[in-house]
Tab-separated table of C-alpha atoms and ligand atoms in Angstrom:
chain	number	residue	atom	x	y	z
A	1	UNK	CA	-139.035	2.246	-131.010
A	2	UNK	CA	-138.520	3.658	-127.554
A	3	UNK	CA	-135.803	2.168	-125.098
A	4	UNK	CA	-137.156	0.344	-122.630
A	5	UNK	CA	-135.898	-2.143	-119.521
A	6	UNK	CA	-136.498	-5.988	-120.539
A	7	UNK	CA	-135.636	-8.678	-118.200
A	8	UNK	CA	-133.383	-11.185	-119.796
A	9	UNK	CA	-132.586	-13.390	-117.027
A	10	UNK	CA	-134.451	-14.490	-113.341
A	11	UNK	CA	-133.640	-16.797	-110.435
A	12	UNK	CA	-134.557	-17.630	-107.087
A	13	UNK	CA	-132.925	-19.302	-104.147
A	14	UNK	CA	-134.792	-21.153	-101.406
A	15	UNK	CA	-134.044	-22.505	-98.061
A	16	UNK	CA	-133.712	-26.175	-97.708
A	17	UNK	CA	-135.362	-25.937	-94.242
A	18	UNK	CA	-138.932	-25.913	-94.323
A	19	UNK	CA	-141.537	-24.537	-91.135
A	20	UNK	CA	-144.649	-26.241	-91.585
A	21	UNK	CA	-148.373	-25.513	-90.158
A	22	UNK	CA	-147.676	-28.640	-88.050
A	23	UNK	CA	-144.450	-27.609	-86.908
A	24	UNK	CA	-145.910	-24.555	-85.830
A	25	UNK	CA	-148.767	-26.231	-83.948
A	26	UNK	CA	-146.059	-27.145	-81.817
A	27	UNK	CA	-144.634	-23.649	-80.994
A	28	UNK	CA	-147.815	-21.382	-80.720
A	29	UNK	CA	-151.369	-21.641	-80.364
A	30	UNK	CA	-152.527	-22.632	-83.766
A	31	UNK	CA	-153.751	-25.250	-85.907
A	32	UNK	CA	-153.306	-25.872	-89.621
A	33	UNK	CA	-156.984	-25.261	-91.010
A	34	UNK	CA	-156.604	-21.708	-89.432
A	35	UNK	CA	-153.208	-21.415	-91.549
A	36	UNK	CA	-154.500	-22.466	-94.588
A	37	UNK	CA	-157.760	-20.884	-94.655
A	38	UNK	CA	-157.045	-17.300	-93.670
A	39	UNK	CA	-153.382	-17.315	-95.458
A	40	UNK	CA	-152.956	-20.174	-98.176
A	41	UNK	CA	-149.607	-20.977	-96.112
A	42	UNK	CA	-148.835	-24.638	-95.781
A	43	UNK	CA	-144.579	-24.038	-95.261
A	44	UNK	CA	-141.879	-21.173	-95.452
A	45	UNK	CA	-138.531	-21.294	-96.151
A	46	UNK	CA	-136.430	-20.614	-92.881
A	47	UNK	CA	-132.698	-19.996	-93.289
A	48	UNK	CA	-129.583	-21.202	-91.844
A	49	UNK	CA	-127.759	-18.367	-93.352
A	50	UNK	CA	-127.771	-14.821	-94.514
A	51	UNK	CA	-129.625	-12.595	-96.475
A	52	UNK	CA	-126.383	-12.196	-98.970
A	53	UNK	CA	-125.909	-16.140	-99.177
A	54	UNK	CA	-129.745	-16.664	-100.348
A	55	UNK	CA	-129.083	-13.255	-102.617
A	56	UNK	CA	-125.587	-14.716	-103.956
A	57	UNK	CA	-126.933	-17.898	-105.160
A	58	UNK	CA	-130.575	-16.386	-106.790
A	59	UNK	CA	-128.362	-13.885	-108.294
A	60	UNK	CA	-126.039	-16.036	-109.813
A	61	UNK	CA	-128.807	-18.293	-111.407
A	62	UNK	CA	-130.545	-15.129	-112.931
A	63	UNK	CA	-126.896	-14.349	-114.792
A	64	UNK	CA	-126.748	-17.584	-115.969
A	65	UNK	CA	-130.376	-17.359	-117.524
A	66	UNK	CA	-129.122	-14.028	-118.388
A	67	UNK	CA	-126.229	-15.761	-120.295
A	68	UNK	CA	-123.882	-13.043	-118.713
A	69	UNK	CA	-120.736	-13.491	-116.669
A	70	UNK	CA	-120.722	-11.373	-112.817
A	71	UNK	CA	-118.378	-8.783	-114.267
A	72	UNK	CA	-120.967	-7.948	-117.329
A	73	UNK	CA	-123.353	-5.880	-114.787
A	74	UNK	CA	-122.816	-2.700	-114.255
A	75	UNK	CA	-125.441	-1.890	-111.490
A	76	UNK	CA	-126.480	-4.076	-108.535
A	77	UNK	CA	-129.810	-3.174	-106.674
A	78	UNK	CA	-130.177	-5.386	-103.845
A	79	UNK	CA	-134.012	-4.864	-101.963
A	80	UNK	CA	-134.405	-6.301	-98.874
A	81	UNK	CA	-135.871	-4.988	-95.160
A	82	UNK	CA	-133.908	-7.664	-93.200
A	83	UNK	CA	-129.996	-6.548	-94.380
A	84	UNK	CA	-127.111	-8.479	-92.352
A	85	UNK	CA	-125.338	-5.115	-92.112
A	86	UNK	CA	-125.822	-1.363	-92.728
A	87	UNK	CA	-122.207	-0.448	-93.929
A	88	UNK	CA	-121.291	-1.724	-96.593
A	89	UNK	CA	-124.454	-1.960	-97.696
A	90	UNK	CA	-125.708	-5.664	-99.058
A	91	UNK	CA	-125.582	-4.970	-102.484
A	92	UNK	CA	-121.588	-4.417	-101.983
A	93	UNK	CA	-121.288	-7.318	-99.966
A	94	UNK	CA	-122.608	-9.265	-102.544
A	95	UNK	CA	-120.451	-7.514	-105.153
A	96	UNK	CA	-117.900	-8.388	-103.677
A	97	UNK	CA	-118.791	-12.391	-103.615
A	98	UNK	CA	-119.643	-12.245	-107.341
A	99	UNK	CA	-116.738	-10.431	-108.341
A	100	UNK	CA	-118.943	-8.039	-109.997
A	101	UNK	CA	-116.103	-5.720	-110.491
A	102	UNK	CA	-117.974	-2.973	-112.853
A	103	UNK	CA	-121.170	-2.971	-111.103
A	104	UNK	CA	-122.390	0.090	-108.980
A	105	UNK	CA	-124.230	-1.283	-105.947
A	106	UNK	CA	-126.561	0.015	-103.377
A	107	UNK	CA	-129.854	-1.848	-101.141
A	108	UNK	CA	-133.040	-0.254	-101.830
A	109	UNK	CA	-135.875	-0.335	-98.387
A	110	UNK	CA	-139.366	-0.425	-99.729
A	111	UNK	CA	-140.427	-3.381	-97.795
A	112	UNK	CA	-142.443	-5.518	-99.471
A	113	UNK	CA	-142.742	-3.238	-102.304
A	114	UNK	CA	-138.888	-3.140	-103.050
A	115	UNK	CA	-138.721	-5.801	-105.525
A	116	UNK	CA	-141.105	-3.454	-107.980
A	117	UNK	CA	-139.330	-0.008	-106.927
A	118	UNK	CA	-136.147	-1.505	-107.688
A	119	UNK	CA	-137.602	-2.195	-110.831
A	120	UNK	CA	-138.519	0.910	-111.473
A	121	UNK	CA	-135.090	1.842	-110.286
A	122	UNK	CA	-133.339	-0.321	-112.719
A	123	UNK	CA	-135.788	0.585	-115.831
A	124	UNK	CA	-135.083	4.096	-115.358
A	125	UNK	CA	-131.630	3.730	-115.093
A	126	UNK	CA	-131.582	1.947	-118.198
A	127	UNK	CA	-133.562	4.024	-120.018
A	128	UNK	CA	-131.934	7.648	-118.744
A	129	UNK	CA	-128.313	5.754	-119.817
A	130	UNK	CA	-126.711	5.458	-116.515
A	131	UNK	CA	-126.761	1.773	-116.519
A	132	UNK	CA	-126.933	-1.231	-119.248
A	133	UNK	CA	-127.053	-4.070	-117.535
A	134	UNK	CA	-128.785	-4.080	-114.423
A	135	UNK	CA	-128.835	-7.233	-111.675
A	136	UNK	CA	-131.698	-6.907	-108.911
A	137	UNK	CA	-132.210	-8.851	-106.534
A	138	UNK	CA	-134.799	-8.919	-103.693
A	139	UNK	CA	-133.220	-10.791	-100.634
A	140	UNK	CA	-134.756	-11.576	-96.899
A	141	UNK	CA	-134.013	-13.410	-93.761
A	142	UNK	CA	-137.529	-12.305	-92.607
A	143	UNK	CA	-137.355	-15.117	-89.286
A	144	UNK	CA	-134.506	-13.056	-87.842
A	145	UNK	CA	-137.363	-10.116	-86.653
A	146	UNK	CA	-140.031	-12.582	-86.125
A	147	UNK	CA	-141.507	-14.186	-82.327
A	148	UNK	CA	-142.168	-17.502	-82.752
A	149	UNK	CA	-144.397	-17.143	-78.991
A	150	UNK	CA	-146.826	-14.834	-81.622
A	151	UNK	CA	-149.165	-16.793	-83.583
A	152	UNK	CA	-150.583	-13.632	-84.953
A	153	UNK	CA	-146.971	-12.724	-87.138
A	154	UNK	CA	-144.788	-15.999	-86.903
A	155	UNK	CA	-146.787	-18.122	-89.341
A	156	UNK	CA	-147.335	-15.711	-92.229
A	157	UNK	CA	-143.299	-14.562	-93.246
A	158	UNK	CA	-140.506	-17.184	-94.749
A	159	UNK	CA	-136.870	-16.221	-96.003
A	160	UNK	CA	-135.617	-16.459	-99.723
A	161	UNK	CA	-134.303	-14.766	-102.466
A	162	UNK	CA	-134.944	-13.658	-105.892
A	163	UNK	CA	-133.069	-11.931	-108.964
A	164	UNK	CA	-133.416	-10.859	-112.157
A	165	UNK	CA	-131.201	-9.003	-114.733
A	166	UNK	CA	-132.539	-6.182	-117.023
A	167	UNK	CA	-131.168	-4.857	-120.405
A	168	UNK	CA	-132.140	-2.426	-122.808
A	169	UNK	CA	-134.328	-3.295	-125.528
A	170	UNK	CA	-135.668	-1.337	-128.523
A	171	UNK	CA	-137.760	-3.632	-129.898
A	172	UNK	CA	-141.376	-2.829	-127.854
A	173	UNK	CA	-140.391	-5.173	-124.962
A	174	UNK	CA	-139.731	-4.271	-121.681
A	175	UNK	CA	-140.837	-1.785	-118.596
A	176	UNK	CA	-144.273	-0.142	-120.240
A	177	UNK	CA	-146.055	1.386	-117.017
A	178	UNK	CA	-145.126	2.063	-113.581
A	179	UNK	CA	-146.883	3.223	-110.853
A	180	UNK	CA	-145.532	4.167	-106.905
A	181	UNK	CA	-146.518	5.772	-104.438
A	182	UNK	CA	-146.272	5.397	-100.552
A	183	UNK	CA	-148.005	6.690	-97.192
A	184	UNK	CA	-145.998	7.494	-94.280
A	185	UNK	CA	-148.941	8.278	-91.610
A	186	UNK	CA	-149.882	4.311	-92.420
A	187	UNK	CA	-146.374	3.502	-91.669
A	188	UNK	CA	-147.166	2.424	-87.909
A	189	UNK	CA	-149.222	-0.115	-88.960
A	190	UNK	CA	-146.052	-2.585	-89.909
A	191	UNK	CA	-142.714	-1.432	-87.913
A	192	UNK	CA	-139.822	-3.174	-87.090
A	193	UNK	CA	-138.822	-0.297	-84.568
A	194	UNK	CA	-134.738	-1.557	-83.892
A	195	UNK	CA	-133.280	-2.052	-87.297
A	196	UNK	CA	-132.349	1.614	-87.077
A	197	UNK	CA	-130.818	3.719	-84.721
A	198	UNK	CA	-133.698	5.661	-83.465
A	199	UNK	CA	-134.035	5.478	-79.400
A	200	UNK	CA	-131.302	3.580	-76.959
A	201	UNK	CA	-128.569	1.375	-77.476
A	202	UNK	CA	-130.285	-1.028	-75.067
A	203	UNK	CA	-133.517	-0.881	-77.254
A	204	UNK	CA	-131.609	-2.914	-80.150
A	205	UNK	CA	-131.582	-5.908	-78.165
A	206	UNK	CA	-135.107	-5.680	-76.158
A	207	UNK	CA	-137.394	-8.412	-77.325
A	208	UNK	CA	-140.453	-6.272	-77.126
A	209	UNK	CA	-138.875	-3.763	-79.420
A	210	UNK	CA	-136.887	-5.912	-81.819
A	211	UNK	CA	-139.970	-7.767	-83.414
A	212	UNK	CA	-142.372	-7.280	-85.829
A	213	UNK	CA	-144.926	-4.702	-84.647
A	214	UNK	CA	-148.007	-5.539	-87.049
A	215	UNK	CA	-151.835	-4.832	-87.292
A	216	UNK	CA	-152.903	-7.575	-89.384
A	217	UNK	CA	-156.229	-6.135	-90.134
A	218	UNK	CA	-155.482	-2.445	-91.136
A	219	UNK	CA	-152.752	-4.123	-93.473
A	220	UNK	CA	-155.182	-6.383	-95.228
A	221	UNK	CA	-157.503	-3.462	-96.300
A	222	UNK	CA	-154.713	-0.960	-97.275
A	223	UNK	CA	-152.992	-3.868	-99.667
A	224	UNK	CA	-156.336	-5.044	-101.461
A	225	UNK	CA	-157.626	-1.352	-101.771
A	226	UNK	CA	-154.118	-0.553	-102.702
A	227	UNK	CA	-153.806	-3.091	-104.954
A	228	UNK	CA	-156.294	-2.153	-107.183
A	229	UNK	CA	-155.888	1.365	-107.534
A	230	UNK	CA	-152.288	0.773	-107.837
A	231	UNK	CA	-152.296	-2.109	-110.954
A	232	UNK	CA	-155.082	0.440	-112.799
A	233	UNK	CA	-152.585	3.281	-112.909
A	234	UNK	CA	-149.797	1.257	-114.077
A	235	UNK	CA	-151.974	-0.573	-117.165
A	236	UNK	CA	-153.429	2.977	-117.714
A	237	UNK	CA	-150.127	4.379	-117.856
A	238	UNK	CA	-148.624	1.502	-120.133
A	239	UNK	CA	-151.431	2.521	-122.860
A	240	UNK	CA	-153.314	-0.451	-121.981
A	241	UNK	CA	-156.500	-1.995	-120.552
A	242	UNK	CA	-156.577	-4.557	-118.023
A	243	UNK	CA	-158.372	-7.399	-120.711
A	244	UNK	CA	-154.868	-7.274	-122.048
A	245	UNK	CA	-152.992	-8.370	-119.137
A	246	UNK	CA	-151.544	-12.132	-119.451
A	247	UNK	CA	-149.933	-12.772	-116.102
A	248	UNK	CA	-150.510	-11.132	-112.957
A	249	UNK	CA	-147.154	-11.638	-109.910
A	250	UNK	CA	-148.313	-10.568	-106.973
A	251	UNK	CA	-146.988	-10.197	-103.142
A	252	UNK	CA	-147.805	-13.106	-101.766
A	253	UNK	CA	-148.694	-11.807	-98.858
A	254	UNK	CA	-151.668	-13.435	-98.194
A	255	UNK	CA	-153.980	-15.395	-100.585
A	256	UNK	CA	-157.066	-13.910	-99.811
A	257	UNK	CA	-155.836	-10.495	-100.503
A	258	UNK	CA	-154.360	-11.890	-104.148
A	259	UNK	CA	-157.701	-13.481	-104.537
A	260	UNK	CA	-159.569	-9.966	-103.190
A	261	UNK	CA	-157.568	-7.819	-105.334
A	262	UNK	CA	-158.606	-9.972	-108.465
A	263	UNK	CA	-161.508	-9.943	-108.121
A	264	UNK	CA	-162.018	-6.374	-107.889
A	265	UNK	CA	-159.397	-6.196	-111.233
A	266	UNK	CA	-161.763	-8.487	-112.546
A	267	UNK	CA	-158.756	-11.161	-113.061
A	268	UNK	CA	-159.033	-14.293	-114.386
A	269	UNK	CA	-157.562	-16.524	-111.320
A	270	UNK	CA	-155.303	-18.837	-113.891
A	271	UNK	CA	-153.359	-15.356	-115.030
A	272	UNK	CA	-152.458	-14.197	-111.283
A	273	UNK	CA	-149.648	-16.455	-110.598
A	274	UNK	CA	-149.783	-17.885	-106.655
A	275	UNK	CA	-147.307	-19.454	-104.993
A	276	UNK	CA	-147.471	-18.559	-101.190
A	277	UNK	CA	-148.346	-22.015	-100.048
A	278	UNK	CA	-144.916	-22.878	-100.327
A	279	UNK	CA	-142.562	-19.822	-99.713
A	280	UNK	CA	-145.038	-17.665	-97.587
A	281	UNK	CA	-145.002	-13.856	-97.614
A	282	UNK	CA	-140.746	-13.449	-98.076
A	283	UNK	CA	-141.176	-9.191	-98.398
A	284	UNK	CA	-138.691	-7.939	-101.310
A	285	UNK	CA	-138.105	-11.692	-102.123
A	286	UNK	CA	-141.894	-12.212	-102.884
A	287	UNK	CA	-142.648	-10.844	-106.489
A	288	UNK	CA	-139.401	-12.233	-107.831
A	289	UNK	CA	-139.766	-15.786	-106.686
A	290	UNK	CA	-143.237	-15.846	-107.708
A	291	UNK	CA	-141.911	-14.607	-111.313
A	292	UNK	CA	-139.229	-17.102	-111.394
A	293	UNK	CA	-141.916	-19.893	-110.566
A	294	UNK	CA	-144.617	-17.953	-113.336
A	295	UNK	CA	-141.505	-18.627	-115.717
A	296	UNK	CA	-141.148	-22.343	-114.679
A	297	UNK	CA	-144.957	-23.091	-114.914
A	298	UNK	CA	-145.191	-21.273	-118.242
A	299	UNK	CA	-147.525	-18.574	-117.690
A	300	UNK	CA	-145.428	-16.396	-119.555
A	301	UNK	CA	-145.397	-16.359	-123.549
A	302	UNK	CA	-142.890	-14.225	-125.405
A	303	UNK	CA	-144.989	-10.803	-125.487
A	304	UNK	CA	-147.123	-11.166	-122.799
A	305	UNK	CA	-147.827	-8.565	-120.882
A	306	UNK	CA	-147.164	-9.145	-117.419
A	307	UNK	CA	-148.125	-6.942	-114.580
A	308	UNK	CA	-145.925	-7.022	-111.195
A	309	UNK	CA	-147.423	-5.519	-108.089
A	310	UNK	CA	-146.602	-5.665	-104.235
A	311	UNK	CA	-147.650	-3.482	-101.199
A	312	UNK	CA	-145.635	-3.177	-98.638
A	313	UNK	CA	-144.402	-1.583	-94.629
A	314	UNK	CA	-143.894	2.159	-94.907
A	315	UNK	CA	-147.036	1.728	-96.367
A	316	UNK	CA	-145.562	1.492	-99.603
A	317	UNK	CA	-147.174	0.130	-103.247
A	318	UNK	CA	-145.989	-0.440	-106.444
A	319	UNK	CA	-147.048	-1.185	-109.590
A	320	UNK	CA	-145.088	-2.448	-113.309
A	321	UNK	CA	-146.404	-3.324	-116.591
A	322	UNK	CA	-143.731	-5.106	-118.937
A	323	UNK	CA	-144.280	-6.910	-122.337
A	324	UNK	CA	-142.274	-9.918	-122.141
A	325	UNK	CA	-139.189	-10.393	-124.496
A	326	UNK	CA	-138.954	-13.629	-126.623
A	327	UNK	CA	-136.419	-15.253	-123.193
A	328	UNK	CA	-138.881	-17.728	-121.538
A	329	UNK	CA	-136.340	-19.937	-121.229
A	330	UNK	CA	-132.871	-19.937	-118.995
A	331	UNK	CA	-130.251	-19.303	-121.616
A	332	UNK	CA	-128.149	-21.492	-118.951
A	333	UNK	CA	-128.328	-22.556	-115.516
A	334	UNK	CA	-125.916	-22.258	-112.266
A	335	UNK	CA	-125.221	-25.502	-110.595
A	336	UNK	CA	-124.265	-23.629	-107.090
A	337	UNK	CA	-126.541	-24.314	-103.980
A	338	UNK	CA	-126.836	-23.321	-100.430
A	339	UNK	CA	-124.772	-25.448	-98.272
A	340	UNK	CA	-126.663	-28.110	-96.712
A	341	UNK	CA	-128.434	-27.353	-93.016
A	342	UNK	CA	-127.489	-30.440	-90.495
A	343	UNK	CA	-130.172	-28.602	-88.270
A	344	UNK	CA	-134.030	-29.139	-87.571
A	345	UNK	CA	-135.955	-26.091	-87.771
A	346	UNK	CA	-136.545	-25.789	-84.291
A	347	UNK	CA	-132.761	-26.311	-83.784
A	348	UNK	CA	-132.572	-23.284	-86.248
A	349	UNK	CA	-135.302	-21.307	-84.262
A	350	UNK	CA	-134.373	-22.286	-81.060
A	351	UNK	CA	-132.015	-18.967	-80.047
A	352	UNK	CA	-135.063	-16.893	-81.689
A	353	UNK	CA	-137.290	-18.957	-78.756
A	354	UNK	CA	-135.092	-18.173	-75.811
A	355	UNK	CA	-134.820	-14.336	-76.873
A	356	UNK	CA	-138.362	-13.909	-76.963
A	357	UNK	CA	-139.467	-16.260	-74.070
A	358	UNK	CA	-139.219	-13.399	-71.451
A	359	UNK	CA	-142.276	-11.663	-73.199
A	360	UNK	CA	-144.392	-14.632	-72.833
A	361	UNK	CA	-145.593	-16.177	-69.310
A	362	UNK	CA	-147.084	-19.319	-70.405
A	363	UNK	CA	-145.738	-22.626	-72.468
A	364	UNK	CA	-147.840	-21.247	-75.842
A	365	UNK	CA	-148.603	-17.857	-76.997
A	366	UNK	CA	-151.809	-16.801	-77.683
B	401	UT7	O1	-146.476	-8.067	-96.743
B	401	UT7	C1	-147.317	-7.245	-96.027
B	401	UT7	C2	-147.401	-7.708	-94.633
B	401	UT7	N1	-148.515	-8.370	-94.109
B	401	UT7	C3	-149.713	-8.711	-94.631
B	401	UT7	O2	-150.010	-8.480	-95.719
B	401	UT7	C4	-150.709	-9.394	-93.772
B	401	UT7	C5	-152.063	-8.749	-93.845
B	401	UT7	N2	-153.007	-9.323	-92.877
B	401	UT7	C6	-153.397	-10.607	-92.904
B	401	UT7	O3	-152.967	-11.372	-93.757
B	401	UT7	C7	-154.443	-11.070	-91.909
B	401	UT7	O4	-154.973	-9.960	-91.216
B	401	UT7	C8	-153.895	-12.112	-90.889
B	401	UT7	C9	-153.573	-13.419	-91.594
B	401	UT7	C10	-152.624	-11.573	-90.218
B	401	UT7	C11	-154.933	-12.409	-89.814
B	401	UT7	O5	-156.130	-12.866	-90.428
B	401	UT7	P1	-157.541	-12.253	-89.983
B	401	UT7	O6	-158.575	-12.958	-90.743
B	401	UT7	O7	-157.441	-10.754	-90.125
B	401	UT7	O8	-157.631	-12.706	-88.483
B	401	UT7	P2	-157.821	-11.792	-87.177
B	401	UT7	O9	-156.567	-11.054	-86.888
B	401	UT7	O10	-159.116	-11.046	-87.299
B	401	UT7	O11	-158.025	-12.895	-86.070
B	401	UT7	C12	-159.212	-13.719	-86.012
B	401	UT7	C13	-159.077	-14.640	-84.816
B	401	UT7	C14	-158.708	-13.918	-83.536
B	401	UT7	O12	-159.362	-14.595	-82.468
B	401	UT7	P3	-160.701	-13.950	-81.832
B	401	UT7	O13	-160.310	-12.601	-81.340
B	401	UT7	O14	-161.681	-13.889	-82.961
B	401	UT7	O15	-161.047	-14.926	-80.752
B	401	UT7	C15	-157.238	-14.173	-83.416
B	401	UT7	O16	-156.783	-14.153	-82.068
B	401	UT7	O17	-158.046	-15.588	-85.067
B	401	UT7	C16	-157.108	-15.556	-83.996
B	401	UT7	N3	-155.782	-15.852	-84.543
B	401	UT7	C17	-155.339	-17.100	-84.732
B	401	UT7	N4	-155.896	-18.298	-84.492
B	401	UT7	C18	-155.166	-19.392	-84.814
B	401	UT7	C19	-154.835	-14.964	-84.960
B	401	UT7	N5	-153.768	-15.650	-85.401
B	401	UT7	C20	-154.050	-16.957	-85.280
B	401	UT7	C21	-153.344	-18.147	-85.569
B	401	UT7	N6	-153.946	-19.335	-85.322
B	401	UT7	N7	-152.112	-18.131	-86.091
């Protein structure tokens, strides 16, 4: 049998502190209903700490499921668009905390799309014999780049964190199909222009600038077309047809593209695995909380074939196909948690307020 990339081990870590549609009825101009039915939001996760806290404690949960101590890995991929610091990069920062002596490390920017690029990533490096045991982990503190004055961007992104660890496997489990790709002249249609150091020094800490710079619109139809085209090259290219797919993980970026994008697949709803209404759209952290929730609900069966897919800024996609190995169950569990948050959430979002107040003239944005 061929080598392939399984994943032996997953985790997620969420943020205690919880924006709901009825908190943010009291921020911005909005109303629950509107939420709900264009989104599927209800809450998102907001954090009161960093992106490698949230990325520490997911990871160490998916080693424990894993059944692996820190210093078995030998590669760390860490995906995230919202890193606490350029140099060193996250992934060493959180090598570092885990003690993950033997592990190369390095973050991976696809946006959205990270989570299934670093999967990619991590298959291939398994299967070309640079790495054997590979920890990913997609990580955000999305609320960080986010005006809570603009109803249009504030209610659709939360924070969180998920990991999983890959192995090789020569049994017929594992990575099947893969399919990226990526379209730059799209790219202005999702930008966080100061996370970089293109332009000023000043520009780094001008509100208008350091925010989320978004058409909703154009994004919807790129991900659902995207989507599509993107999960039928992967099953294609894993020697299968989409009536064999068992479990769909989506972005959850918004559950009207999921349910779109289905449709048009010609999924059966039950197999595509939804759980935005509780974490929001959380970028690289998306697909891999989702899977670690599609674990915990059971909609994965040793050998299933589960498809992963995301779109993402840049514009980025990405597609994977993987036949599940016989782990649906955590071979053991890590008792460590987030510190607890003594905060509201609009004690936690209040700086964000004040930074962003100057670009709005009235009480509540429209
Ligand atoms: O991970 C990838 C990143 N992002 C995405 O995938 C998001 C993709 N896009 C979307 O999910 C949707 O485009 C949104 C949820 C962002 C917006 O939904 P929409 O159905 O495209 O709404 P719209 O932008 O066409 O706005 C419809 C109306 C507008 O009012 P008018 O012009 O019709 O009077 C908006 O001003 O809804 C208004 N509106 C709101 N109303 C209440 C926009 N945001 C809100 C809000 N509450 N939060």
């Amino acid at each position: 049998m061929a080598l392939r990339a399984t994943f032996t081990g997953w985790g997620k870590c969420v943020p205690p502190v919880k924006l709901t549609n009825a908190d943010l009825e009291q921020l911005v101009n909005t109303d629950n209903e509107w939420i709900v039915e264009r989104t599927g939001i209800h809450e998102r996760g907001i954090s009161h700490v960093e992106t490698t806290d949230l990325a520490e404690v997911a990871a160490r949960r998916a080693l424990a499921a894993a059944g692996l101590e820190t210093t078995d890995i030998d590669m760390l991929i860490l995906a995230t668009v919202t890193p606490e610091i350029t140099c060193p990069s996250n992934a060493c920062v959180l090598q570092e905390r885990l003690g993950a002596v033997n592990a190369a490390a390095f973050d991976l920017n696809a946006a959205c799309s990270g989570w299934i690029y670093g999967t990619a990533t991590a298959s291939s490096m398994i299967t070309g014999g640079v790495a054997e045991r590979v920890l990913l982990v997609g990580a955000e503190k999305l609320h960080w780049v986010m005006d809570y004055w603009d109803r249009a961007t504030c209610i659709l992104f939360g924070d969180g964190a998920g990991a999983a660890v890959l192995e090789p496997s020569e049994n017929g489990d594992g990575v099947l199909g893969i399919d990226l790709g990526a379209d730059g002249v799209a790219g202005r249609t999702m930008v966080f222009p100061t996370l970089g150091t293109r332009g000023r020094l000043s520009n780094v800490r001008d509100p208008f600038l350091h925010r989320l710079h978004f058409d909703g619109q154009a994004v919807f139809k790129i991900a659902v077309q995207g989507i599509e085209k993107s999960v039928r090259r992967a099953v294609d290219r894993a020697g299968l047809s989409l009536a064999d797919v068992d479990a769909v993980i989506p972005h959850q970026a918004n559950e009207r593209i999921i349910t779109a994008a289905g449709r048009r697949l010609g999924l059966d709803p039950d197999r595509v695995m939804l759980n935005i209404a509780t974490h929001g759209n959380s970028a690289a952290a998306s697909v891999p909380m989702a899977l670690s929730d599609a674990l915990d609900a059971r909609m994965i069966q040793p050998g299933s074939i589960v498809v992963q897919t995301a779109f993402g800024g840049g514009v980025t996609w990405g597609s994977t196909v993987t036949r599940w190995g016989e782990r649906v169950e955590p071979l053991g569990h890590c008792d460590l948690e987030l510190p607890p948050c003594d905060e509201t959430v609009f004690d936690l979002l209040a700086s964000n307020r004040d930074f962003y107040a100057p670009l709005h003239t009235h009480s509540r944005a429209d």
